[in-house]
Coordinates of C-alpha atoms in Angstrom, one line a residue:
M28 CA -38.7 -33.3 -42.0
A29 CA -42.2 -34.6 -42.6
D30 CA -42.8 -37.9 -44.2
V31 CA -41.7 -37.5 -47.9
S32 CA -41.2 -39.6 -51.0
A33 CA -39.0 -39.7 -54.1
D34 CA -38.3 -41.9 -57.0
Y35 CA -35.0 -43.0 -55.5
V36 CA -34.1 -43.1 -51.8
I37 CA -30.3 -43.5 -51.2
V38 CA -29.1 -44.5 -47.8
G39 CA -25.6 -43.2 -47.1
G40 CA -24.0 -40.1 -48.4
G41 CA -20.4 -41.3 -48.8
L42 CA -18.3 -41.8 -51.9
A43 CA -20.8 -44.0 -53.8
G44 CA -23.9 -42.5 -52.4
C45 CA -23.0 -39.0 -53.7
V46 CA -22.0 -40.3 -57.1
V47 CA -25.3 -42.3 -57.5
A48 CA -27.5 -39.4 -56.2
S49 CA -25.8 -36.8 -58.4
R50 CA -25.8 -38.8 -61.6
L51 CA -29.4 -39.9 -61.2
S52 CA -30.6 -36.4 -60.5
Q53 CA -28.7 -35.0 -63.5
S54 CA -30.0 -37.7 -65.9
D55 CA -32.3 -36.8 -68.8
K56 CA -35.3 -38.4 -67.0
K57 CA -34.8 -36.1 -64.0
P58 CA -36.0 -38.5 -61.3
T59 CA -36.5 -37.2 -57.8
V60 CA -33.8 -38.3 -55.4
I61 CA -33.4 -38.2 -51.7
L62 CA -30.0 -38.8 -50.1
L63 CA -29.9 -39.7 -46.4
E64 CA -26.7 -39.4 -44.4
A65 CA -26.3 -40.2 -40.7
G66 CA -23.4 -37.7 -40.3
A67 CA -23.0 -34.0 -40.7
D68 CA -22.3 -31.7 -43.6
P69 CA -18.5 -31.0 -43.4
S70 CA -18.6 -27.6 -45.1
S71 CA -18.4 -25.7 -41.8
N72 CA -15.2 -27.4 -40.7
P73 CA -12.1 -25.9 -42.4
A74 CA -10.0 -28.9 -41.6
A75 CA -12.0 -31.0 -44.1
A76 CA -10.7 -28.9 -47.0
S77 CA -7.1 -30.2 -47.2
F78 CA -5.3 -33.5 -46.7
I79 CA -2.7 -32.3 -44.1
S80 CA -5.3 -30.6 -41.9
G81 CA -7.7 -33.5 -42.5
L82 CA -5.4 -35.8 -40.5
S83 CA -6.9 -34.2 -37.4
L84 CA -10.4 -35.4 -38.4
L85 CA -9.6 -39.1 -37.6
G86 CA -11.4 -40.1 -34.4
G87 CA -13.5 -36.9 -34.4
E88 CA -17.0 -35.8 -35.2
F89 CA -16.9 -37.1 -38.8
D90 CA -15.7 -40.6 -37.9
Y91 CA -17.8 -43.5 -36.6
V92 CA -14.6 -44.8 -34.8
Y93 CA -15.9 -48.3 -34.8
Q94 CA -14.2 -50.8 -32.5
S95 CA -13.6 -54.3 -33.8
E96 CA -13.9 -57.5 -31.9
P97 CA -10.6 -58.8 -30.5
V98 CA -8.5 -60.2 -33.4
A99 CA -6.8 -63.5 -32.6
N100 CA -3.9 -63.0 -35.1
T101 CA -3.0 -59.6 -33.8
D102 CA -2.6 -60.6 -30.2
N103 CA -6.3 -60.2 -29.5
R104 CA -6.1 -56.5 -30.0
V105 CA -9.2 -54.4 -30.6
H106 CA -8.8 -52.3 -33.7
T107 CA -10.1 -48.8 -34.3
L108 CA -11.9 -48.8 -37.7
N109 CA -12.0 -45.2 -39.0
T110 CA -15.1 -44.8 -41.1
G111 CA -16.7 -41.6 -42.4
K112 CA -19.8 -40.5 -40.6
V113 CA -20.2 -37.3 -42.8
L114 CA -21.5 -36.2 -46.1
G115 CA -18.7 -37.3 -48.4
G116 CA -17.9 -40.3 -46.2
G117 CA -14.4 -41.6 -46.5
T118 CA -13.5 -39.0 -49.1
I119 CA -13.4 -36.5 -46.2
L120 CA -11.0 -38.7 -44.2
N121 CA -8.7 -40.4 -46.7
Y122 CA -5.2 -39.4 -47.9
G123 CA -6.0 -38.8 -51.5
G124 CA -4.3 -41.8 -53.2
W125 CA -5.8 -42.4 -56.7
L126 CA -4.5 -45.9 -57.5
R127 CA -6.4 -48.4 -59.7
A128 CA -6.3 -52.1 -59.1
D129 CA -4.3 -54.3 -61.5
A130 CA -6.1 -55.4 -64.7
A131 CA -5.9 -59.0 -63.5
D132 CA -7.8 -58.0 -60.4
Y133 CA -10.7 -56.6 -62.3
D134 CA -10.6 -59.6 -64.7
E135 CA -10.9 -62.0 -61.7
W136 CA -13.9 -60.0 -60.4
A137 CA -15.6 -60.4 -63.8
E138 CA -14.7 -64.1 -63.8
V139 CA -16.1 -64.7 -60.3
V140 CA -19.5 -63.0 -61.1
G141 CA -19.7 -64.1 -64.8
D142 CA -20.0 -60.7 -66.3
Q143 CA -17.4 -58.9 -68.4
R144 CA -18.7 -55.5 -67.5
W145 CA -16.6 -55.9 -64.3
S146 CA -13.4 -56.8 -66.1
Y147 CA -10.7 -54.3 -66.8
K148 CA -11.9 -53.8 -70.3
G149 CA -15.5 -53.4 -69.1
L150 CA -14.6 -51.0 -66.3
K151 CA -12.0 -48.9 -68.2
P152 CA -14.6 -46.6 -69.8
W153 CA -15.9 -45.8 -66.4
L154 CA -12.4 -45.4 -64.9
R155 CA -11.7 -42.9 -67.6
K156 CA -15.0 -41.1 -67.2
T157 CA -14.3 -40.2 -63.6
E158 CA -10.9 -38.6 -64.4
S159 CA -9.5 -35.3 -65.5
F160 CA -5.9 -36.5 -65.6
H161 CA -3.2 -33.8 -65.7
D162 CA 0.1 -35.6 -66.5
K163 CA 1.8 -34.8 -69.7
G164 CA 2.2 -37.8 -72.0
A165 CA -0.6 -39.8 -70.3
D166 CA -2.1 -42.4 -72.5
P167 CA -5.6 -41.4 -73.7
E168 CA -6.5 -45.1 -74.0
E169 CA -5.9 -45.5 -70.3
H170 CA -6.9 -42.2 -68.8
G171 CA -9.7 -39.6 -69.0
F172 CA -9.1 -35.9 -69.4
D173 CA -12.6 -34.3 -69.0
G174 CA -14.0 -36.1 -66.0
P175 CA -15.1 -34.5 -62.7
M176 CA -12.1 -35.6 -60.7
H177 CA -8.8 -33.7 -61.0
V178 CA -6.0 -36.3 -60.9
T179 CA -2.2 -35.9 -61.0
S180 CA 1.0 -37.6 -60.1
V181 CA 3.1 -36.1 -57.3
S182 CA 5.8 -35.0 -59.7
A183 CA 3.3 -33.1 -61.9
A184 CA 1.5 -31.5 -59.0
Q185 CA 2.1 -27.7 -58.3
S186 CA 3.7 -27.4 -61.8
G187 CA 6.5 -29.8 -60.8
A188 CA 7.5 -27.9 -57.6
R189 CA 6.7 -30.8 -55.2
K190 CA 10.1 -32.4 -55.2
Y191 CA 11.1 -34.4 -52.1
L192 CA 14.8 -34.9 -51.4
L193 CA 14.5 -38.6 -51.0
R194 CA 12.8 -39.2 -54.3
E195 CA 15.9 -40.3 -56.1
P196 CA 17.4 -42.3 -53.2
V197 CA 14.2 -44.3 -52.7
R198 CA 13.8 -45.0 -56.5
E199 CA 17.4 -46.2 -56.6
A200 CA 16.9 -48.4 -53.5
W201 CA 14.0 -50.3 -55.2
E202 CA 15.8 -50.6 -58.5
E203 CA 18.8 -52.0 -56.6
L204 CA 16.4 -54.7 -55.3
G205 CA 15.4 -55.5 -58.9
V206 CA 12.1 -53.6 -59.0
S207 CA 11.5 -52.3 -62.5
P208 CA 10.0 -48.9 -63.3
N209 CA 6.4 -48.9 -64.5
L210 CA 5.6 -45.2 -64.7
Q211 CA 2.8 -45.5 -67.3
R212 CA 1.1 -48.6 -65.9
E213 CA 0.6 -49.9 -69.4
D214 CA -2.4 -52.1 -70.2
G215 CA -3.6 -51.6 -66.6
R216 CA -0.6 -53.4 -65.0
I217 CA 0.4 -51.9 -61.7
G218 CA 3.4 -54.0 -60.9
G219 CA 6.8 -52.4 -60.3
L220 CA 7.9 -48.9 -59.3
A221 CA 5.3 -46.3 -60.1
E222 CA 4.3 -42.8 -59.0
M223 CA 1.6 -42.0 -56.5
N224 CA -1.4 -40.4 -58.3
E225 CA -3.7 -38.2 -56.2
N226 CA -7.1 -36.7 -56.5
S227 CA -5.8 -33.5 -55.1
H228 CA -6.2 -30.1 -56.6
D229 CA -3.5 -27.7 -55.4
G230 CA -3.4 -29.7 -52.1
M231 CA -7.1 -29.4 -51.6
R232 CA -9.4 -32.3 -51.0
Q233 CA -12.0 -33.3 -53.6
P234 CA -14.7 -35.0 -51.7
S235 CA -17.5 -36.8 -53.5
N236 CA -20.2 -34.4 -52.3
L237 CA -18.5 -31.5 -54.1
V238 CA -17.1 -33.2 -57.1
Y239 CA -20.5 -34.7 -57.9
P240 CA -23.0 -31.9 -57.4
L241 CA -26.0 -32.5 -55.3
N242 CA -27.9 -29.3 -56.3
D243 CA -30.9 -31.3 -57.5
V244 CA -30.9 -33.8 -54.7
K245 CA -32.8 -33.5 -51.4
V246 CA -30.0 -34.1 -48.9
F247 CA -30.8 -34.9 -45.3
T248 CA -27.8 -35.0 -43.0
N249 CA -27.8 -36.1 -39.3
T250 CA -30.4 -38.6 -40.4
T251 CA -30.1 -42.2 -39.3
V252 CA -32.0 -44.9 -41.2
H253 CA -33.3 -47.8 -39.2
R254 CA -34.4 -50.2 -41.9
V255 CA -35.8 -50.7 -45.4
T256 CA -39.6 -51.1 -45.4
F257 CA -41.3 -53.8 -47.5
S258 CA -44.7 -54.7 -48.9
G259 CA -44.2 -58.5 -49.1
T260 CA -40.7 -58.7 -50.7
T261 CA -40.9 -55.4 -52.6
A262 CA -39.0 -52.5 -51.0
T263 CA -41.3 -49.5 -50.5
G264 CA -38.9 -47.0 -48.7
V265 CA -37.1 -46.6 -45.4
E266 CA -38.0 -46.1 -41.8
L267 CA -35.8 -43.6 -39.9
A268 CA -34.5 -44.2 -36.4
D269 CA -37.1 -41.7 -35.1
G270 CA -39.9 -43.6 -36.7
R271 CA -40.6 -41.4 -39.7
K272 CA -40.9 -43.0 -43.1
I273 CA -39.8 -42.1 -46.5
T274 CA -41.3 -43.7 -49.6
A275 CA -39.3 -44.8 -52.7
Q276 CA -41.4 -44.9 -55.8
K277 CA -38.8 -46.8 -57.8
E278 CA -35.9 -48.1 -55.7
V279 CA -34.1 -47.9 -52.4
I280 CA -30.3 -47.9 -52.9
L281 CA -28.0 -48.8 -50.0
C282 CA -24.7 -47.0 -50.1
A283 CA -23.8 -47.3 -46.4
G284 CA -20.5 -49.0 -46.9
A285 CA -18.9 -52.3 -46.0
Y286 CA -20.0 -52.0 -42.3
G287 CA -23.2 -50.0 -42.6
T288 CA -24.9 -51.8 -45.6
P289 CA -24.9 -55.3 -44.0
K290 CA -26.2 -53.8 -40.8
A291 CA -29.0 -52.1 -42.7
L292 CA -29.8 -55.4 -44.6
L293 CA -30.0 -57.3 -41.3
L294 CA -32.2 -54.7 -39.6
S295 CA -34.4 -54.9 -42.6
G296 CA -34.9 -58.7 -42.4
I297 CA -32.4 -59.8 -45.0
G298 CA -29.5 -62.0 -43.8
P299 CA -28.7 -65.2 -42.1
A300 CA -31.8 -66.7 -40.5
A301 CA -30.1 -67.5 -37.2
T302 CA -29.0 -63.9 -36.7
L303 CA -32.4 -62.5 -37.6
K304 CA -34.1 -65.0 -35.2
E305 CA -31.6 -64.1 -32.4
H306 CA -32.7 -60.5 -32.6
A307 CA -36.4 -61.2 -33.3
I308 CA -36.3 -59.5 -36.7
P309 CA -38.9 -60.8 -39.1
I310 CA -37.4 -62.5 -42.1
V311 CA -38.0 -60.8 -45.4
H312 CA -35.5 -63.0 -47.3
E313 CA -32.9 -65.4 -45.9
S314 CA -29.5 -64.4 -47.3
P315 CA -26.7 -66.4 -45.5
Q316 CA -23.9 -64.4 -47.0
V317 CA -24.9 -61.0 -45.7
G318 CA -22.1 -59.7 -43.5
Q319 CA -19.7 -62.5 -44.6
N320 CA -16.6 -62.1 -46.8
L321 CA -15.3 -58.9 -45.1
H322 CA -11.9 -58.1 -46.7
D323 CA -9.5 -55.2 -46.1
H324 CA -5.9 -54.3 -46.9
S325 CA -3.8 -55.4 -43.9
V326 CA -0.7 -53.3 -43.3
I327 CA 2.5 -52.8 -41.2
Y328 CA 3.7 -49.3 -40.7
L329 CA 7.4 -48.8 -40.0
A330 CA 9.3 -45.6 -38.9
Y331 CA 13.0 -45.0 -39.6
R332 CA 15.3 -42.6 -37.7
L333 CA 17.4 -40.4 -40.0
H334 CA 21.2 -40.1 -39.5
D335 CA 21.0 -36.3 -39.9
P336 CA 17.6 -34.7 -39.6
S337 CA 19.0 -31.3 -40.3
L338 CA 19.3 -32.2 -44.0
G339 CA 15.6 -31.8 -44.5
Y340 CA 14.5 -35.3 -45.6
A341 CA 11.3 -35.3 -43.4
L342 CA 8.4 -33.1 -42.6
G343 CA 9.0 -31.2 -39.4
S344 CA 12.7 -30.3 -40.1
A345 CA 13.9 -26.7 -40.5
P346 CA 14.7 -26.9 -44.3
W347 CA 11.1 -27.7 -45.2
Q348 CA 10.2 -24.2 -46.2
D349 CA 8.7 -24.6 -49.7
P350 CA 4.9 -24.6 -49.4
A351 CA 4.7 -27.1 -52.3
L352 CA 6.1 -29.8 -50.0
F353 CA 3.1 -29.5 -47.7
K354 CA 0.5 -29.9 -50.5
S355 CA -1.0 -33.3 -49.7
L356 CA 0.8 -36.1 -48.0
P357 CA 4.6 -36.1 -48.6
W358 CA 5.2 -39.2 -50.7
D359 CA 6.0 -40.0 -54.2
W360 CA 6.8 -43.7 -55.1
I361 CA 4.7 -46.8 -54.8
V362 CA 5.9 -50.3 -55.3
S363 CA 3.6 -53.3 -56.1
Q364 CA 5.1 -56.8 -56.4
P365 CA 4.3 -60.5 -56.6
L366 CA 5.8 -63.1 -54.2
P367 CA 8.9 -65.0 -55.2
A368 CA 8.2 -68.4 -56.7
E369 CA 9.6 -70.3 -53.7
I370 CA 7.0 -68.7 -51.5
I371 CA 3.9 -68.5 -53.7
T372 CA 4.1 -72.0 -55.1
K373 CA 3.6 -73.3 -51.6
H374 CA 0.1 -71.8 -51.6
E375 CA -1.0 -71.4 -55.3
S376 CA -0.7 -73.9 -58.1
N377 CA -2.3 -71.7 -60.8
V378 CA 0.6 -70.2 -62.8
E379 CA -1.2 -67.0 -63.7
K380 CA -2.2 -66.3 -60.1
Q381 CA 1.4 -66.8 -59.0
K382 CA 2.2 -63.7 -61.0
R383 CA -0.3 -61.5 -59.2
N384 CA 0.9 -58.4 -57.2
L385 CA 0.3 -59.4 -53.6
Y386 CA 1.9 -56.5 -51.7
E387 CA 2.4 -52.7 -52.0
V388 CA 5.0 -50.5 -50.3
I389 CA 4.8 -46.7 -50.0
S390 CA 7.5 -44.4 -48.7
V391 CA 6.2 -41.4 -46.7
Y392 CA 8.4 -38.5 -45.6
V393 CA 6.6 -38.1 -42.3
P394 CA 5.4 -40.8 -39.8
P395 CA 1.8 -39.9 -39.3
G396 CA -0.1 -41.8 -36.6
I397 CA 2.7 -44.3 -35.7
P398 CA 2.5 -44.5 -31.8
G399 CA 5.4 -42.8 -30.1
I400 CA 7.1 -41.5 -33.2
P401 CA 7.3 -37.7 -33.3
I402 CA 6.7 -35.5 -36.4
D403 CA 9.7 -33.4 -35.9
G404 CA 11.9 -34.2 -39.0
T405 CA 13.7 -37.1 -37.3
H406 CA 11.8 -39.9 -39.0
I407 CA 10.3 -41.1 -42.3
A408 CA 8.0 -44.1 -42.7
T409 CA 6.8 -46.9 -44.9
S410 CA 3.4 -48.6 -45.4
T411 CA 3.7 -52.3 -46.3
M412 CA 0.3 -53.5 -47.3
L413 CA -1.3 -56.8 -48.5
L414 CA -3.0 -56.1 -51.8
L415 CA -5.0 -59.4 -52.2
P416 CA -5.4 -60.7 -48.7
T417 CA -7.0 -64.2 -48.4
S418 CA -8.2 -63.6 -44.8
R419 CA -11.9 -62.9 -44.4
G420 CA -14.0 -61.4 -41.6
T421 CA -17.6 -60.7 -40.7
V422 CA -20.0 -57.9 -39.9
S423 CA -23.2 -58.5 -37.9
I424 CA -25.5 -56.6 -35.5
R425 CA -25.5 -56.3 -31.8
S426 CA -29.2 -55.6 -31.4
K427 CA -32.3 -54.2 -33.2
N428 CA -31.3 -50.7 -32.2
P429 CA -30.1 -48.8 -35.3
N430 CA -27.9 -46.6 -33.1
D431 CA -25.9 -49.5 -31.9
P432 CA -22.6 -50.0 -33.8
P433 CA -22.2 -53.2 -35.9
R434 CA -20.3 -56.1 -34.6
I435 CA -17.1 -56.4 -36.7
Q436 CA -14.6 -59.2 -36.7
P437 CA -11.9 -58.3 -39.3
N438 CA -9.9 -61.5 -38.8
Y439 CA -6.7 -60.0 -40.1
F440 CA -3.7 -62.2 -41.0
S441 CA -5.7 -65.4 -40.4
T442 CA -4.2 -67.4 -43.4
Q443 CA -0.7 -68.6 -43.8
L444 CA -0.4 -67.0 -47.2
D445 CA -1.2 -63.6 -45.7
R446 CA 1.4 -64.1 -43.0
D447 CA 4.0 -65.3 -45.4
T448 CA 3.3 -62.4 -47.7
I449 CA 3.6 -59.7 -45.0
V450 CA 6.8 -61.2 -43.7
H451 CA 8.4 -61.2 -47.1
A452 CA 7.1 -57.8 -48.0
T453 CA 8.3 -56.3 -44.7
R454 CA 11.7 -57.8 -45.2
Q455 CA 11.9 -56.3 -48.7
T456 CA 10.9 -52.9 -47.3
L457 CA 13.6 -53.2 -44.6
N458 CA 16.2 -54.1 -47.3
A459 CA 15.3 -51.0 -49.4
M460 CA 15.3 -48.6 -46.4
L461 CA 18.1 -50.0 -44.3
A462 CA 20.5 -52.0 -46.5
S463 CA 20.4 -50.5 -50.0
S464 CA 23.5 -48.4 -51.0
S465 CA 21.3 -45.3 -51.6
M466 CA 19.4 -45.3 -48.3
K467 CA 21.8 -46.9 -45.9
P468 CA 23.8 -43.6 -45.5
I469 CA 20.6 -41.7 -44.9
V470 CA 18.6 -44.0 -42.5
E471 CA 20.1 -44.9 -39.1
S472 CA 17.6 -47.6 -37.9
E473 CA 14.0 -48.7 -37.7
T474 CA 12.3 -47.2 -34.6
P475 CA 9.6 -49.4 -33.1
P476 CA 6.4 -47.8 -32.0
S477 CA 5.9 -47.2 -28.4
G478 CA 3.1 -46.8 -26.0
E479 CA 0.5 -48.9 -24.2
G480 CA 0.8 -52.6 -25.1
L481 CA 4.0 -52.1 -27.1
D482 CA 6.7 -52.7 -24.4
G483 CA 9.6 -54.8 -25.4
L484 CA 9.6 -54.2 -29.2
T485 CA 13.1 -54.1 -30.6
P486 CA 14.2 -52.4 -33.9
L487 CA 13.8 -54.6 -37.0
T488 CA 16.7 -54.9 -39.5
A489 CA 17.1 -56.4 -42.9
T490 CA 18.4 -59.6 -41.2
S491 CA 15.6 -59.9 -38.7
S492 CA 14.2 -63.4 -38.5
D493 CA 10.8 -64.3 -39.9
E494 CA 9.7 -64.9 -36.3
E495 CA 10.7 -61.3 -35.3
I496 CA 8.8 -59.8 -38.3
E497 CA 5.8 -61.9 -37.6
E498 CA 5.8 -60.8 -34.0
R499 CA 5.8 -57.2 -35.2
M500 CA 2.9 -58.1 -37.5
R501 CA 0.9 -59.5 -34.6
R502 CA 1.6 -56.6 -32.2
T503 CA 1.3 -53.7 -34.6
G504 CA -0.3 -54.9 -37.8
T505 CA -3.5 -53.1 -38.7
Q506 CA -5.6 -52.1 -41.6
H507 CA -5.6 -49.5 -44.4
H508 CA -9.4 -48.8 -44.0
H509 CA -10.1 -50.3 -47.4
S510 CA -12.9 -52.6 -46.4
G511 CA -15.4 -54.3 -48.7
G512 CA -17.2 -57.5 -49.7
T513 CA -19.9 -57.9 -47.1
A514 CA -22.9 -57.8 -49.5
A515 CA -20.9 -59.5 -52.2
M516 CA -21.9 -59.6 -55.9
G517 CA -22.9 -63.1 -56.8
K518 CA -23.8 -63.9 -53.2
V519 CA -26.0 -61.2 -51.9
V520 CA -26.6 -59.0 -55.0
D521 CA -26.6 -59.7 -58.7
V522 CA -24.2 -58.2 -61.3
E523 CA -26.2 -54.9 -61.3
G524 CA -26.4 -54.6 -57.5
K525 CA -29.9 -55.8 -57.1
V526 CA -30.5 -57.7 -53.9
F527 CA -31.4 -61.3 -54.4
G528 CA -34.8 -62.4 -53.2
V529 CA -36.5 -59.0 -53.1
K530 CA -37.5 -56.2 -55.5
G531 CA -36.8 -52.5 -55.5
L532 CA -33.6 -52.8 -53.4
R533 CA -30.1 -52.3 -54.7
V534 CA -26.6 -52.0 -53.2
A535 CA -24.0 -49.7 -54.8
D536 CA -21.0 -49.4 -52.5
A537 CA -17.8 -51.2 -51.5
S538 CA -19.8 -54.0 -49.8
I539 CA -20.6 -55.6 -53.2
V540 CA -17.0 -55.9 -54.4
P541 CA -16.6 -59.7 -54.1
L542 CA -12.9 -59.9 -53.6
P543 CA -10.0 -57.6 -52.7
M544 CA -8.7 -55.3 -55.4
G545 CA -5.1 -54.0 -55.6
G546 CA -4.3 -50.3 -55.5
H547 CA -6.4 -48.1 -53.3
P548 CA -10.2 -48.4 -53.5
Q549 CA -11.5 -44.9 -54.3
A550 CA -10.6 -44.9 -58.0
T551 CA -12.3 -48.3 -58.4
L552 CA -15.3 -47.3 -56.4
Y553 CA -16.0 -44.1 -58.4
A554 CA -15.9 -46.1 -61.6
M555 CA -18.1 -48.9 -60.1
A556 CA -20.7 -46.3 -59.0
E557 CA -20.7 -44.7 -62.4
Q558 CA -21.4 -48.0 -64.1
L559 CA -24.1 -49.0 -61.6
V560 CA -25.9 -45.7 -62.3
S561 CA -25.9 -46.5 -66.0
M562 CA -27.5 -49.8 -65.1
I563 CA -30.1 -48.1 -62.9
L564 CA -31.0 -45.7 -65.7
K565 CA -31.5 -48.5 -68.2
D566 CA -34.1 -49.9 -65.9
E567 CA -36.0 -46.6 -65.8

């Protein structure tokens, strides 16, 4: 590739980068667009096409496999941070959950940045624009039906054939604990018992680089960007790791993600002065919040041994013969809940915030990735996740070398609220799976993970002490790979993603989301990217 130029140069070909590149290139003004991705094109790897086979991609050629700094509140463990290094980014590695945040989460985003375009009302047109929703009876005020992304609930997938034997027992277990059904998620509220929605089409993955066509975009894969170049404080393009330069006639748009975007800003001379000075990087603009405010959805995964695996409750057992059961991850229900008053009032005085959904539980009829737990039909699993964690971490650089990985300190479970939330949420999960009248005859016990560093763990029960649950959190708690916030709106960029203190540079990825959002991020990030493109085009 010789030195080239375009109207827009986009750094990072993940979820947001592909949306922004595609929409810009398809707009009436037909600007020229270059998309730069450090990873490969996944089209030659058949495992990238489906969700089940895609589990094998974690830790492989399409994954940065970043290693965190030791995290104090997880027994100083180093966490593996799976991050897409591939055209399509995380949409090549994720599990396909299509779950919006709660309306109150979006409204807080709008309040924090002072712009109602980021409220639920403001984002809803963009949430709807992304979707081609395929459930009968879906509310047209809430969902879109002619967008690029095929979305369906598990029960509606494969013409209703994807029926898991534990669907009714799990539903009954949560209703026994007082969790009310919320199948329609009316008015954007996600609390209660709802169905998993997926952006899966007949079990096949729908990555951003295919759903959003890149036919009119100059795409360069296996291309690492070193830094943004400037004339004074105006961005002029980018310099690649090999020294070649690309000129941006209008804007450089960073879409390198919660880890890659702050790294790119720092290498470009935008960030905390002390960090730039330490690495002898000339300051273009001092921006103290670059790399701060890292948030992620912390989680505990639990596995449960079944009384009688021959009954076919879990993937890997002999009765699992229907191909529909293997289409996407085997799951169906998702529970989102607030904390009880006696816990939340210790931490939060605002009555409205006391009602927020702080945790999520998913039942999965296979234990993927839990150390020491076989996938042989003997176990099912749960994910118990913090939706609105108050812990914050940081992202920085190790050197001026663009090929060095960023320095990431996630700081999971660092606040008492987060620890109290995960303990309560885990206990509720154990109550549902081990002590409810519908699940107790099916599940024998919780099985601790095993392997290096996990010696001495004992099974958790519904009556385990807070201390026992917190120990499990410290020794096995991890993340859901839903990171964001490191170039936060209102701190590093304005409400349209423009980087404060410079011209011609914008950020359009998860790093700008200023606070954690409930649900799973991709539905929100597609809508966010769509709205940001509309803002870019208005500036044309």
